Coordinates of C-alpha atoms and ligand atoms in Angstrom, one line a residue:
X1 CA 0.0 0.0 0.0
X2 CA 1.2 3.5 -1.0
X3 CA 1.4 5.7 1.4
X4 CA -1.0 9.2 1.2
X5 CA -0.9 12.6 2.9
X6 CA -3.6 15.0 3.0
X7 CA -1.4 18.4 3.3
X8 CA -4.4 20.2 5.6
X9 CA -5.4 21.8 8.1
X10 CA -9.2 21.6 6.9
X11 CA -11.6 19.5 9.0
X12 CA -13.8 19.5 6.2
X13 CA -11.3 18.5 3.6
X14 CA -10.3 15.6 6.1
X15 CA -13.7 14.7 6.8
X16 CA -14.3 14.2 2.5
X17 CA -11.2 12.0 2.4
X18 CA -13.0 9.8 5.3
X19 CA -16.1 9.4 3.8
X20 CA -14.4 7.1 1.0
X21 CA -12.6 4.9 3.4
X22 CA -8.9 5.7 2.6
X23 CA -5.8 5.0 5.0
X24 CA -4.1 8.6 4.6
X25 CA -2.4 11.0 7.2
X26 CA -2.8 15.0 7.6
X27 CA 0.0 16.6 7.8
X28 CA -0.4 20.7 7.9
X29 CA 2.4 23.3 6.1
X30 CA 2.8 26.5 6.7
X31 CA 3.3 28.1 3.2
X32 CA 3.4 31.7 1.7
X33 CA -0.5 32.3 0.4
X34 CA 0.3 35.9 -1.7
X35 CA 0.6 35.6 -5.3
X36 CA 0.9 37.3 -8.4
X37 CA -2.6 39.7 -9.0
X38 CA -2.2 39.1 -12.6
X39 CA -3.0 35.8 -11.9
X40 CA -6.5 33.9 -13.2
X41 CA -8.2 32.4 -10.2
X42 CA -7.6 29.2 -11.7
X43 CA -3.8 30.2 -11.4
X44 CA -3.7 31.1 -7.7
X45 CA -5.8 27.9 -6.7
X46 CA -3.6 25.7 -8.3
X47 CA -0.1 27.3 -7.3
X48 CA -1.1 27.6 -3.9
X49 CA -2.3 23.9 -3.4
X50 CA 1.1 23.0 -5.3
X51 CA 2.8 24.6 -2.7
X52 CA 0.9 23.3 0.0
X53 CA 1.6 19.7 -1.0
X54 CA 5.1 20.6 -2.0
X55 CA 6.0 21.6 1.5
X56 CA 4.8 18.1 3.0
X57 CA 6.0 16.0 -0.2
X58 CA 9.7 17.6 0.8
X59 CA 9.8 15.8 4.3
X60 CA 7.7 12.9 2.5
X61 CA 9.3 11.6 -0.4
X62 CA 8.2 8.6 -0.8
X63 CA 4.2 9.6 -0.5
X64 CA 1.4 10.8 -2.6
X65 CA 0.8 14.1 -1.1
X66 CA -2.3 16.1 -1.8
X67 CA -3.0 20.3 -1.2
X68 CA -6.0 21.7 -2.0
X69 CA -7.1 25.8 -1.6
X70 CA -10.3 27.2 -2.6
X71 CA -11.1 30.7 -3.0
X72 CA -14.4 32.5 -4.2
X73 CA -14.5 35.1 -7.3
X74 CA -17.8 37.6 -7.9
X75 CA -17.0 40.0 -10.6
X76 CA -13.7 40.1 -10.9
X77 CA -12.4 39.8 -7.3
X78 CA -10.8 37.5 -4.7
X79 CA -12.6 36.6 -2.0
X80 CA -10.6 34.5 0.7
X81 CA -11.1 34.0 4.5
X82 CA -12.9 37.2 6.1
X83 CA -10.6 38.8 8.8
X84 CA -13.1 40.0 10.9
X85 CA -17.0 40.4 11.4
X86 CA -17.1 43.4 9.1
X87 CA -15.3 42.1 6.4
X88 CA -17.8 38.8 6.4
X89 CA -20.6 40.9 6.6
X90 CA -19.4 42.8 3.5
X91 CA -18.3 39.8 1.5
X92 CA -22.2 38.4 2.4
X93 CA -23.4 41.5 1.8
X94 CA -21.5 41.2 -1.5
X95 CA -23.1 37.6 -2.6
X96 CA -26.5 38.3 -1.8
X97 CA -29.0 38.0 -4.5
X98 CA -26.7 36.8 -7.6
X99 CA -24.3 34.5 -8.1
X100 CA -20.7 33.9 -7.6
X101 CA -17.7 31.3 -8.8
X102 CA -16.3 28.8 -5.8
X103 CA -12.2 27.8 -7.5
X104 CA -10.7 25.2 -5.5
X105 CA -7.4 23.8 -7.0
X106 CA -5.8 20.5 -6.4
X107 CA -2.3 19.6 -6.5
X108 CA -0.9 15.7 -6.3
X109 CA 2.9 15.2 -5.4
X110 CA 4.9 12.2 -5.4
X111 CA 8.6 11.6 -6.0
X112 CA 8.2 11.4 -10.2
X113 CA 4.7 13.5 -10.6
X114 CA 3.1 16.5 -9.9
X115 CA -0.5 16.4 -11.0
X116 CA -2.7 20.1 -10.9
X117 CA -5.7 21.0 -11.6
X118 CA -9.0 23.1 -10.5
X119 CA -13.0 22.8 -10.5
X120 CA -15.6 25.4 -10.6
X121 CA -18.6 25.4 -9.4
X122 CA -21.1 28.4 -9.9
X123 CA -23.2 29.6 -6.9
X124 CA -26.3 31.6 -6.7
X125 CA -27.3 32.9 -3.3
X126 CA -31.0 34.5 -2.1
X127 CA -31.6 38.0 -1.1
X128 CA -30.2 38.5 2.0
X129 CA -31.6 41.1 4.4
X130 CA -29.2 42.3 6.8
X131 CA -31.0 40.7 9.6
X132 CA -30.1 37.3 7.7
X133 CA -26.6 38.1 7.2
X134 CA -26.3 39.0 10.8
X135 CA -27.7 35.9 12.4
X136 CA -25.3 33.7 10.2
X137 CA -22.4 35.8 11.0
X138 CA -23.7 34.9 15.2
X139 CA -23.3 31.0 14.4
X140 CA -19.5 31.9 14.2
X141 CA -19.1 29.9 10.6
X142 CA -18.2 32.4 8.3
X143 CA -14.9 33.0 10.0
X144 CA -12.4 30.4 8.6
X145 CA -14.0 29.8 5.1
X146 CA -13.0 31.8 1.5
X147 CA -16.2 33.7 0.7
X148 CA -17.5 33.9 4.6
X149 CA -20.0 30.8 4.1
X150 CA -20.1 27.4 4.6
X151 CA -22.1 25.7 2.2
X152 CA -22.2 22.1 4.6
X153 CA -23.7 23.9 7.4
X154 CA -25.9 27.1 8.3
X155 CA -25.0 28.7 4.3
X156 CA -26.6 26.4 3.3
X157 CA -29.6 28.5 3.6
X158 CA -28.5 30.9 1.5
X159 CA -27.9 28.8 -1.4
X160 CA -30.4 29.7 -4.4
X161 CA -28.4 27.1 -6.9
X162 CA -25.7 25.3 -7.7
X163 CA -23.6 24.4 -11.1
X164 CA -20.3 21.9 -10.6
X165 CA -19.5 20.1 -8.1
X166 CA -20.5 20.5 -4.3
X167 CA -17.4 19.1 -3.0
X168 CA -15.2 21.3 -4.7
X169 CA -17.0 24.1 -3.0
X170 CA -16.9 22.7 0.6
X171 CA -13.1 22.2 -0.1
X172 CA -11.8 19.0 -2.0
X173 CA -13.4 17.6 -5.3
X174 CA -13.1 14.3 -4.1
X175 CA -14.5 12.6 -7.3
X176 CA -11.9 13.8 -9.6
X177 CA -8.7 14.0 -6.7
X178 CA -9.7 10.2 -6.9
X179 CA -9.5 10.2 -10.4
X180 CA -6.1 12.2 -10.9
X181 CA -4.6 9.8 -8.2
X182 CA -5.0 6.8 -9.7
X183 CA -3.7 8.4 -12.9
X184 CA -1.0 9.3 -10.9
X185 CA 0.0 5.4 -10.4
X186 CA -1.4 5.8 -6.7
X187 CA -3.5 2.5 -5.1
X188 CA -4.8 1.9 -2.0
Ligands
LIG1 C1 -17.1 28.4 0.0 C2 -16.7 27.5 1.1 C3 -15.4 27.4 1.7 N1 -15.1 26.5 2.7 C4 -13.7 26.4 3.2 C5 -12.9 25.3 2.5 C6 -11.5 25.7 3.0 O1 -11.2 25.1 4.3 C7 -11.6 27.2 3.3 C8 -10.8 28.0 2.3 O2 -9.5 28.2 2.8 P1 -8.2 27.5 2.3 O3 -7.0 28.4 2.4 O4 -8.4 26.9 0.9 O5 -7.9 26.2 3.2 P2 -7.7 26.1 4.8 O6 -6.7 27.2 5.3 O7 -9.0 26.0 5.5 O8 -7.0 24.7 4.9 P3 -5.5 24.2 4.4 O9 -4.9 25.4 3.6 O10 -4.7 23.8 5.6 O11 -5.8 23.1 3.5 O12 -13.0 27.6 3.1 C9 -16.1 25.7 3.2 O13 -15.8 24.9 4.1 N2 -17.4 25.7 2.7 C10 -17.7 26.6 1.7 O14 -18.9 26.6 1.3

């Protein structure tokens, strides 16, 4: 059996590896998350995961190492973690009553192979009256996911419609990581 590192921090991206039943370890890397604003979201996703699984594959050689990073675009601009209760009341603000694009990239690392790519997944939200926006922002979820929502939990009541795939939006698009690992000569 080949050995597999999820390189996370993310309870929820743990908790989607779980679900299928695969022997893997988390192991968590500090990495540097600015990049180049002439970047496509498609891009930073996919260079930031790289490095996040780069980090871990360094002290890991001989593993399959896996870093995700998901970040959500309306118009034209990047919407990561909110840094405080204003900010996430903005970004919600921002998002309510149209839709927005959830980019999560994926990056596979093993000693002969680096594998990236990225899913998007379209979201439309409701109308959101600040009342709304406010009592989400009390459940305390916003505060460590891209975009201020979490989709799994309390957001999800502010979720109109969706286009692409679901997982990719809570963090992992477990489908196709599956997929690219196995292409990747990984078995379990
Ligand atoms: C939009 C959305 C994001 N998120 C989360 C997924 C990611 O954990 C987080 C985006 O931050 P990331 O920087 O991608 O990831 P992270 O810092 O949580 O974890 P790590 O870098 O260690 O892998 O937002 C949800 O859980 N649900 C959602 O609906």
């Amino acid at each position: 059996m080949q050995n597999l590192i999820l390189a996370s921090s993310s309870p929820r991206r743990k908790e989607l590896l779980e679900n299928l039943q695969i022997t893997f370890q988390t192991i968590s890397s500090d990495v540097d998350e600015n990049y180049n604003p002439t970047w496509s979201p498609g891009e930073i996703v996919m260079e930031l995961a790289h490095r996040k699984a780069e980090a871990v594959s360094k002290e890991y050689k001989d593993s399959f190492v896996i870093g995700s990073d998901t970040v959500v675009v309306r118009d034209q601009t990047i919407l990561g973690k909110p840094e405080n209760r204003e900010e996430a009341f903005s970004m919600l603000k921002s998002l309510s009553g149209r839709s927005h694009s959830v980019y999560t990239g994926v990056a596979i690392v093993s000693e002969s192979n680096v594998c990236k790519f990225f899913e998007k997944t379209d979201v439309e939200f409701w109308e959101l009256t600040d009342d709304e926006i406010n009592d989400y922002l009390d459940t305390g979820e916003p505060f460590d996911k891209a975009g201020a929502y979490g989709i799994q939990g309390f957001g999800s009541l502010l979720v109109k419609k969706i286009s692409g795939d679901y997982f990719s939006v809570v963090g992992l698009p477990v489908a196709r990581t599956i997929r690219e690992l196995k292409k990747a000569g990984y078995s379990s």
